[in-house]
Coordinates of C-alpha atoms in Angstrom, one line a residue:
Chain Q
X1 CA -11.2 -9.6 -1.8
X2 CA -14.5 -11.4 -1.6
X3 CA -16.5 -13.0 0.9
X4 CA -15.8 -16.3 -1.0
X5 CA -12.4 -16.8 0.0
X6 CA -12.7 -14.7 3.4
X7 CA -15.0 -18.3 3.9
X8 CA -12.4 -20.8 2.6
X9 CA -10.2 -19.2 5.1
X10 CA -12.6 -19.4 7.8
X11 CA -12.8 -22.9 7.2
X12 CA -9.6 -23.7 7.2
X13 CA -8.8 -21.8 10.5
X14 CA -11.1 -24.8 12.4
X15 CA -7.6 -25.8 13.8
X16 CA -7.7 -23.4 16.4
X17 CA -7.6 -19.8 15.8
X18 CA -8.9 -17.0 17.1
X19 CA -10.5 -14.5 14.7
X20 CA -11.2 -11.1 15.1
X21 CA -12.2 -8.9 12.4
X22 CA -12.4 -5.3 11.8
X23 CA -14.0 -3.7 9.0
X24 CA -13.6 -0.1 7.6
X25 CA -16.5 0.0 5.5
X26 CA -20.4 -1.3 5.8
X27 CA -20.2 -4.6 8.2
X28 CA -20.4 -8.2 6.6
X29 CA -23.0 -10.6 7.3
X30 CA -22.8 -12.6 10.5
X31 CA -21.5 -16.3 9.5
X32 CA -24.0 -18.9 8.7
X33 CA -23.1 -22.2 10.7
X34 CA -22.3 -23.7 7.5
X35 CA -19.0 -21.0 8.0
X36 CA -17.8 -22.0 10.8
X37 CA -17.1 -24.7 13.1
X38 CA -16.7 -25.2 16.9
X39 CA -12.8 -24.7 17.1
X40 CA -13.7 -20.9 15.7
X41 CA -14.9 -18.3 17.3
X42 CA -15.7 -15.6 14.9
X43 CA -15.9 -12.0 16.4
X44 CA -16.5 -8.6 14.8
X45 CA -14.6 -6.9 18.3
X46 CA -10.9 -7.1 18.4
X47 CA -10.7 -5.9 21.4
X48 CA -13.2 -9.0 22.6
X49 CA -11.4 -11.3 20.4
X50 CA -7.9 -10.2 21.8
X51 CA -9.0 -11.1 25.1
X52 CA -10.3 -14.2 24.3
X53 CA -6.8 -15.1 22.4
X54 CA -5.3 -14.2 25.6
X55 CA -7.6 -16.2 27.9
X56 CA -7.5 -19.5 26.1
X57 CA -3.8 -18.5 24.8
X58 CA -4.7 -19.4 20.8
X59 CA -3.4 -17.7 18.0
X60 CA -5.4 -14.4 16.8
X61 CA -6.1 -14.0 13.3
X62 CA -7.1 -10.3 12.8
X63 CA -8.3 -9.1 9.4
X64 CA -8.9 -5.7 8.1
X65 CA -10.6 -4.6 5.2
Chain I
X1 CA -9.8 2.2 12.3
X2 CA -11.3 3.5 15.3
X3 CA -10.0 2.3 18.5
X4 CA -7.5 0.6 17.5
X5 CA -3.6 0.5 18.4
X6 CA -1.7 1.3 15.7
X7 CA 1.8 0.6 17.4
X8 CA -0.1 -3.2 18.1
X9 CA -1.7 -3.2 14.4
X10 CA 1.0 -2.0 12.2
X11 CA 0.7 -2.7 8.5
X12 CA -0.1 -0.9 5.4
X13 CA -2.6 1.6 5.9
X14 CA -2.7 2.1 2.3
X15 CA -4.2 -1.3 1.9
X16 CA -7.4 -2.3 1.2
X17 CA -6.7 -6.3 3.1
X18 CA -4.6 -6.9 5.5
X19 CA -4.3 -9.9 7.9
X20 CA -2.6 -10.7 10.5
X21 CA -1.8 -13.6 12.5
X22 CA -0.7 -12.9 16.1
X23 CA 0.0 -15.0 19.0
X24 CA -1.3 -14.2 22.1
X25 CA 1.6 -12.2 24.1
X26 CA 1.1 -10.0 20.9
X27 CA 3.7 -11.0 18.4
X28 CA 2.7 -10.5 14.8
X29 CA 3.8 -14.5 13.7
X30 CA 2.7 -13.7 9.6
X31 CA 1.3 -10.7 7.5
X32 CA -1.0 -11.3 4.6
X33 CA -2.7 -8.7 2.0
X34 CA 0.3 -6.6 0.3
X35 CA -0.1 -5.3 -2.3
X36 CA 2.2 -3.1 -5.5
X37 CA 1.2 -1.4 -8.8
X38 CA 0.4 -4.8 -10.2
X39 CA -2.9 -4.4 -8.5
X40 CA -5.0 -4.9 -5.3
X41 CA -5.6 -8.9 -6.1
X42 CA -1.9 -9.6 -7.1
X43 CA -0.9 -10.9 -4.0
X44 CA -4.4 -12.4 -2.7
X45 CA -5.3 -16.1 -3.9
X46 CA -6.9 -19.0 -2.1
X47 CA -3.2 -21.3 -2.3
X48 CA -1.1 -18.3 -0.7
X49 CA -3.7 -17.2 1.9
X50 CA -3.9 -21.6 3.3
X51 CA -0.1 -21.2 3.2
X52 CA -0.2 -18.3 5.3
X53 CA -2.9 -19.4 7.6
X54 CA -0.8 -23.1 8.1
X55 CA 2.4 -21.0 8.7
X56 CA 0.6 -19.0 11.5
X57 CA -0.3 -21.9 13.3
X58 CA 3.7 -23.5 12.7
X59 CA 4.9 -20.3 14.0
X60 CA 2.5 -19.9 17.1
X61 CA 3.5 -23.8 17.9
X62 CA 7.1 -22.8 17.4
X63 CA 6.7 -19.4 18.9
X64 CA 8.5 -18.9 22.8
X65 CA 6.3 -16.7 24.5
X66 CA 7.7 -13.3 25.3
X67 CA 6.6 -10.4 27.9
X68 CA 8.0 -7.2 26.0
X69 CA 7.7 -4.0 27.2
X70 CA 4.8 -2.7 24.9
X71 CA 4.6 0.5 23.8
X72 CA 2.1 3.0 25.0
X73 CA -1.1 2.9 22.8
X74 CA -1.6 5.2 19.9
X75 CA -5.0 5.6 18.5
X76 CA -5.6 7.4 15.7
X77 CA -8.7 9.5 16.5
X78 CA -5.8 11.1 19.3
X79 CA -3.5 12.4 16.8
X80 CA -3.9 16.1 16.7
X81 CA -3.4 15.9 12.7
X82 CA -6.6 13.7 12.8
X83 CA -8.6 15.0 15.6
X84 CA -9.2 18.4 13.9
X85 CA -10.8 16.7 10.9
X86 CA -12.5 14.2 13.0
X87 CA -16.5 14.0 12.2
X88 CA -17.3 10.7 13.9
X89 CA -16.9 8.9 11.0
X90 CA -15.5 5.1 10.0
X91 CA -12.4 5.8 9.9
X92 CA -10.5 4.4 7.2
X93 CA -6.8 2.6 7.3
X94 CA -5.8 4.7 4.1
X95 CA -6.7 8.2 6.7
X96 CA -3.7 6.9 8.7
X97 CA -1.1 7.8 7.2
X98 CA -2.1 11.2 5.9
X99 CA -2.5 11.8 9.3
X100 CA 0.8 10.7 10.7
X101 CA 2.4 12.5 8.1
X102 CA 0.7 16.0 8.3
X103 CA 1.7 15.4 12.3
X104 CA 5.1 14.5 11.7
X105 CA 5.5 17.9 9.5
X106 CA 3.4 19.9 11.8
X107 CA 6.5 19.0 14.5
X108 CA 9.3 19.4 11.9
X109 CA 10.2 15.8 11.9
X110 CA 9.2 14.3 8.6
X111 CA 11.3 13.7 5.6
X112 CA 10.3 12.2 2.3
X113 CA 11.7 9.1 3.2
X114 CA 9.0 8.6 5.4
X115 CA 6.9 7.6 2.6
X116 CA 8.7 4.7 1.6
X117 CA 6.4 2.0 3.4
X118 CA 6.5 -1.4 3.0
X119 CA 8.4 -1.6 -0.3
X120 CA 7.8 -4.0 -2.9
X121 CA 10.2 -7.2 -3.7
X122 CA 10.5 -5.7 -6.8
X123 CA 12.8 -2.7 -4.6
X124 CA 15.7 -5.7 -3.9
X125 CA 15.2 -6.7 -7.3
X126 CA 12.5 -9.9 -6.6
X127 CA 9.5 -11.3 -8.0
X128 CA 7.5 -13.8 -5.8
X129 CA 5.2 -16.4 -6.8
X130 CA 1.6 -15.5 -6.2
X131 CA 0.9 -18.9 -4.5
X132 CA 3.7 -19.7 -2.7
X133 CA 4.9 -16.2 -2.0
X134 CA 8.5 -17.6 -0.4
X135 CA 9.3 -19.3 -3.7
X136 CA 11.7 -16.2 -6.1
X137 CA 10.6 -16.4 -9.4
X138 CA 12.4 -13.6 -10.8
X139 CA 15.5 -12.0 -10.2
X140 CA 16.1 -8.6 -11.9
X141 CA 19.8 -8.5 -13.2
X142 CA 22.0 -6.4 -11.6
X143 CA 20.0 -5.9 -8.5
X144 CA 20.8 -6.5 -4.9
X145 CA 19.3 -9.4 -5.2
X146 CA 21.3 -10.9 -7.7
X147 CA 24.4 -9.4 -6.6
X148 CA 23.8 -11.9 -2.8
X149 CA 23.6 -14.6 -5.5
X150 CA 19.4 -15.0 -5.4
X151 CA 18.3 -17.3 -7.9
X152 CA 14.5 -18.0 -9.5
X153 CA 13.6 -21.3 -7.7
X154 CA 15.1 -20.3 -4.4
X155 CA 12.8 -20.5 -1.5
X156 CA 13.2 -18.1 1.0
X157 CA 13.1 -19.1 4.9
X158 CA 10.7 -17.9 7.5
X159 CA 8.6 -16.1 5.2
X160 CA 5.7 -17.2 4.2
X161 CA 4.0 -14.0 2.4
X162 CA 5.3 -11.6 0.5
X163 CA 3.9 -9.6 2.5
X164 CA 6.5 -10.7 5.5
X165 CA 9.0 -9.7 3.0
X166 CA 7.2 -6.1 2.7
X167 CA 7.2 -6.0 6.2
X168 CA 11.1 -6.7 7.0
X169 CA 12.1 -4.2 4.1
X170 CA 10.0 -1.8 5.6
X171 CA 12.0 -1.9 9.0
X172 CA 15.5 -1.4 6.7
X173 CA 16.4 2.6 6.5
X174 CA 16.1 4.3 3.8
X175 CA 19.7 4.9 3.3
X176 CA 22.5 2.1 2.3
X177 CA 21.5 -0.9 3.9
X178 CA 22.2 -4.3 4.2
X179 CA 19.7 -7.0 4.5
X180 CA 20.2 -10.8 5.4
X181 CA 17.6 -13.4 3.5
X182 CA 17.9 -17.0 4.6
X183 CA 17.4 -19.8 1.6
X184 CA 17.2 -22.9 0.3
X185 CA 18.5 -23.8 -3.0
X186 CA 16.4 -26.7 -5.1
X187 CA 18.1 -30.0 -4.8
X188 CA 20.1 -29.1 -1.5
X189 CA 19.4 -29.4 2.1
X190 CA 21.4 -26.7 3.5
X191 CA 20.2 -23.3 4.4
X192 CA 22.2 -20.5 3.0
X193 CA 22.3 -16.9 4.1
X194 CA 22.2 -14.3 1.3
X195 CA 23.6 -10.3 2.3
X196 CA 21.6 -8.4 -0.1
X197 CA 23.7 -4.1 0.6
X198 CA 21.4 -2.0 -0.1
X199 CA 22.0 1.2 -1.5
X200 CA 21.0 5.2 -1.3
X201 CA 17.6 5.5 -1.6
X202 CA 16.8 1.9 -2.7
X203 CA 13.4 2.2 -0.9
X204 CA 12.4 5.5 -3.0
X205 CA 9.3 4.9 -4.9
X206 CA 8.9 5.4 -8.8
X207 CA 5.5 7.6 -9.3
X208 CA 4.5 4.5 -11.2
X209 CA 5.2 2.6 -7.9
X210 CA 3.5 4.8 -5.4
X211 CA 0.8 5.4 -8.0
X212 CA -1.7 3.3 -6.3
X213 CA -1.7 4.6 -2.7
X214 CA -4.8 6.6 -1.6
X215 CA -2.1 8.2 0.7
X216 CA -0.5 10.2 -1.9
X217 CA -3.7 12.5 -2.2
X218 CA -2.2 14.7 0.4
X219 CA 1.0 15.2 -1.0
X220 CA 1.9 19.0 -2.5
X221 CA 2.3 20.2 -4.9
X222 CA -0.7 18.7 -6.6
X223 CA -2.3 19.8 -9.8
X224 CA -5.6 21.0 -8.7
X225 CA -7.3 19.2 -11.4
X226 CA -8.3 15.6 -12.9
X227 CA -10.1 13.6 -14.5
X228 CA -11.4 10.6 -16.3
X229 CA -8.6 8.5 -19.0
X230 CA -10.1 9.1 -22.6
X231 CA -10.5 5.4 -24.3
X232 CA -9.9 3.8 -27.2
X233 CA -13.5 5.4 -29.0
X234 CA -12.6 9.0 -27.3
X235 CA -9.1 9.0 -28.5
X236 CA -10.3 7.6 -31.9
X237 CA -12.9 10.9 -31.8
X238 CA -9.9 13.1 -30.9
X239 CA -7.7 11.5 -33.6
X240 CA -5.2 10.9 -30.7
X241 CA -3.6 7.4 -31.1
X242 CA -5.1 4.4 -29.5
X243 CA -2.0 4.1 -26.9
X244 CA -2.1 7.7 -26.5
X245 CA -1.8 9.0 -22.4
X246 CA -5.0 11.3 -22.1
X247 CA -7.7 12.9 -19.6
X248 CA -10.4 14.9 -20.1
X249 CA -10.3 17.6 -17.1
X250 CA -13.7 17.2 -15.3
X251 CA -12.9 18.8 -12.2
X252 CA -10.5 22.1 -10.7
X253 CA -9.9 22.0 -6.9
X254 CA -11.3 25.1 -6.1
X255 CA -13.0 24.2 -3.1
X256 CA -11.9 23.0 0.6
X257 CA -8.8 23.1 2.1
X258 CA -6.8 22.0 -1.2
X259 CA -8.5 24.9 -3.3
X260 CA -5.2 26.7 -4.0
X261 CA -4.2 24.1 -6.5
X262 CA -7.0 23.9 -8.0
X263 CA -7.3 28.1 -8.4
X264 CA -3.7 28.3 -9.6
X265 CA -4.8 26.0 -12.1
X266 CA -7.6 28.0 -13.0
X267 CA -5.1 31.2 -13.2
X268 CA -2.9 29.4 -15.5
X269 CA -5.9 28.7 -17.6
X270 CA -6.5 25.0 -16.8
X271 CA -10.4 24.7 -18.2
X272 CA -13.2 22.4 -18.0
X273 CA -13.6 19.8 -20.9
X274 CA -9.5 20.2 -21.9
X275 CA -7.7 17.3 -23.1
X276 CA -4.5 16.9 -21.2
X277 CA -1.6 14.8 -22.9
X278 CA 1.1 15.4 -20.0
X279 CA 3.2 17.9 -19.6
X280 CA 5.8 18.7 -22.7
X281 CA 8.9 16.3 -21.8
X282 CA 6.5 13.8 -20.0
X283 CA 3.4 11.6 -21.6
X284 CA 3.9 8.4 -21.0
X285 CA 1.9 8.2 -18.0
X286 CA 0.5 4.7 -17.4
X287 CA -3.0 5.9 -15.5
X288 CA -4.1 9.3 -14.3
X289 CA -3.1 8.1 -10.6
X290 CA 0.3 7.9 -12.5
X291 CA -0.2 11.3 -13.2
X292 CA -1.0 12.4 -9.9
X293 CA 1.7 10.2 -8.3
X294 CA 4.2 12.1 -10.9
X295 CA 3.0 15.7 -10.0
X296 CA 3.4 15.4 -6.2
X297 CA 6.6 13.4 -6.0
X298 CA 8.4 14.9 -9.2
X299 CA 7.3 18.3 -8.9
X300 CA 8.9 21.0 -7.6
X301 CA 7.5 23.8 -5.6
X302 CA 7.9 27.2 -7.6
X303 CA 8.9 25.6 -10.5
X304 CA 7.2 25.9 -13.9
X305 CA 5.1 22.9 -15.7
X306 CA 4.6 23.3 -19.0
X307 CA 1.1 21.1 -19.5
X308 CA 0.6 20.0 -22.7
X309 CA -3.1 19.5 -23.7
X310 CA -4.8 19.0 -27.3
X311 CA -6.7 21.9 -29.3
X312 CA -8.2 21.9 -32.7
X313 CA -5.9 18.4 -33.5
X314 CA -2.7 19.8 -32.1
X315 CA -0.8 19.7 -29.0
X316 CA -0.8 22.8 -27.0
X317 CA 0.6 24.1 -23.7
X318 CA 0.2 26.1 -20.5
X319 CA 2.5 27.1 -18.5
X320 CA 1.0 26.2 -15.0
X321 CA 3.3 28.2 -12.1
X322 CA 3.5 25.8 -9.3
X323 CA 2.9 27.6 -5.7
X324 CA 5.4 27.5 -3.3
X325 CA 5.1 25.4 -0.2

């Protein structure tokens, strides 16, 4: 899957979510701000964004790949 | 993979995407990412991945917050199976299951059933649209699926993915079953329920199926050798025909801790540089994972394999004694 639509999804997850990614092979880039937008807080540590989910109580998208 | 709860992050390990949306008291709302021998993109497109994302947030809306008992966390990189092998490395979601597996059988508790994970829709007799996974397409006559009255144009309730509908068949046993699919019919407002019985081994993979997971690498007996697929130019050099099933053996696995195939091979007379066409009853193998797929699952242990390969414009064999386990 490329990063392409990984960024279509990220833009579509400003309503809200949570995101935490974790990657089995070489790490992506960081996000440029063009990527994102203040209702997402991108992580690359689950275990960071899993207590964030919990704190604020938002959804959690996790993706592996 | 490395750190991380697999009784909390459960999905295919075989996958290469997977995503998950989870509330926060740990409930997995929607899966994305499945995948079958159609290949590793079938299920993935921008329409079906917004559907998925808007039904995570319905569900999380929707979702009544529970406080379940969880169970104890199980990291891979503390399975004894894995820890012996363990280098350090990135660990890969495909080195799960391997792992589990060789566990399970190392405690005498495995059965080939367990490798029925996540079964295609295609295993209830289902086809999905790609974009709007919930929406049946397809319904293969004769199948559970038609027998619970399914219809193409149905539109299955509270799943989103097909992925969700990997996910509940994946829960099912592996013996007769039966499974309950809610619906809505086009043109009526009414939710139906559809009892879809299941039936012996209805989860069992074809080798075609299962050809795609990097799990089945572990799996005995194996071959002990592979290779590249000739094409249409290599078959045409061969004077094979163009939709002829072929692979030229590049390597034997006579090294590591797999080396017995790869030596009884060897024995049997299994050479560098041979053409390989099957084996004499089967050639109709769709890719060389096919192949390998077909070896470990159809196989037996101590049988005999009579490997057909191609010599001076004709088909020859070997008979290749398959160890023991």
């Amino acid at each position: 899957m490329n990063a392409a639509l990984l960024t279509t999804g990220l833009a579509l997850v400003g309503l809200g979510l949570t995101w935490g990614q974790v990657q089995a092979t070489d790490p992506a880039p960081e996000p440029t701000t063009s990527q994102t937008s203040p209702a997402v807080h991108w992580r690359t540590d689950l275990g960071a964004a899993i207590e964030e989910a919990t704190r604020t109580r938002r959804p959690l998208l996790a993706v592996f790949r | 993979m490395r750190g991380i709860d697999l009784h909390q992050w459960t999905f295919d390990w075989d996958l290469t995407f997977s995503a998950l949306a989870v509330h926060p008291d740990g409930t997995v709302l929607h899966r994305y990412g499945g995948r079958d021998e159609r290949g590793p993109d079938h299920w993935l497109t921008q329409a079906s991945f917004q559907r998925f994302l808007a039904a995570g947030l319905s569900a999380y809306a929707a979702h009544a917050p529970t406080q379940g008992k969880p169970l104890a966390p199980l990291v891979l990189e503390s399975v004894p199976a894995f820890a012996e092998r363990d280098r350090g490395a990135c660990i890969h979601c495909h080195s799960v299951l391997p792992a589990l597996r060789l566990e399970a059988q190392g405690r005498g508790d495995w059965s080939a059933d367990s490798l029925w994970v996540y079964p295609p829709p295609s295993k209830i007799g289902l086809d999905l649209d790609r974009d709007h996974q919930a929406l049946i397409v397809a319904v293969a006559p004769g199948s559970p699926a038609d027998k619970a009255g399914l219809q193409p144009g149905d539109l299955l309730e509270g799943l989103a993915t097909a992925t969700d509908l990997m996910a509940k068949l994946h829960d099912l046993p592996a013996g007769p079953s039966t499974l309950e699919l809610s619906y809505r019919r086009p043109g009526q407002e009414s939710i139906r329920n559809a009892k879809l019985a299941l039936p012996k081994d209805w989860k069992a993979y074809t080798p075609a199926e299962f050809a795609w997971r990097p799990s089945k690498w572990g799996l005995s007996p194996a071959p002990g050798f592979g290779g590249p697929v000739l094409d249409a130019s290599q078959l045409r050099e061969q004077a094979l025909p163009v939709d002829t099933f072929a692979f030229r053996v590049q390597y034997l696995v006579t090294w590591g801790e797999n080396q017995r195939w790869g030596q009884a091979a060897a024995r049997a007379g299994i050479r560098d540089g041979m053409v390989i066409l099957g084996t004499e009853t089967k050639r109709d193998f769709q890719s060389i994972d096919h192949f390998h797929a077909w070896w470990r699952l159809e196989v037996e242990p101590g049988s005999v394999v009579r490997v057909a390969f191609w010599k001076d414009g004709e088909v020859d064999f070997i008979d290749m004694n398959v160890l023991p386990e």
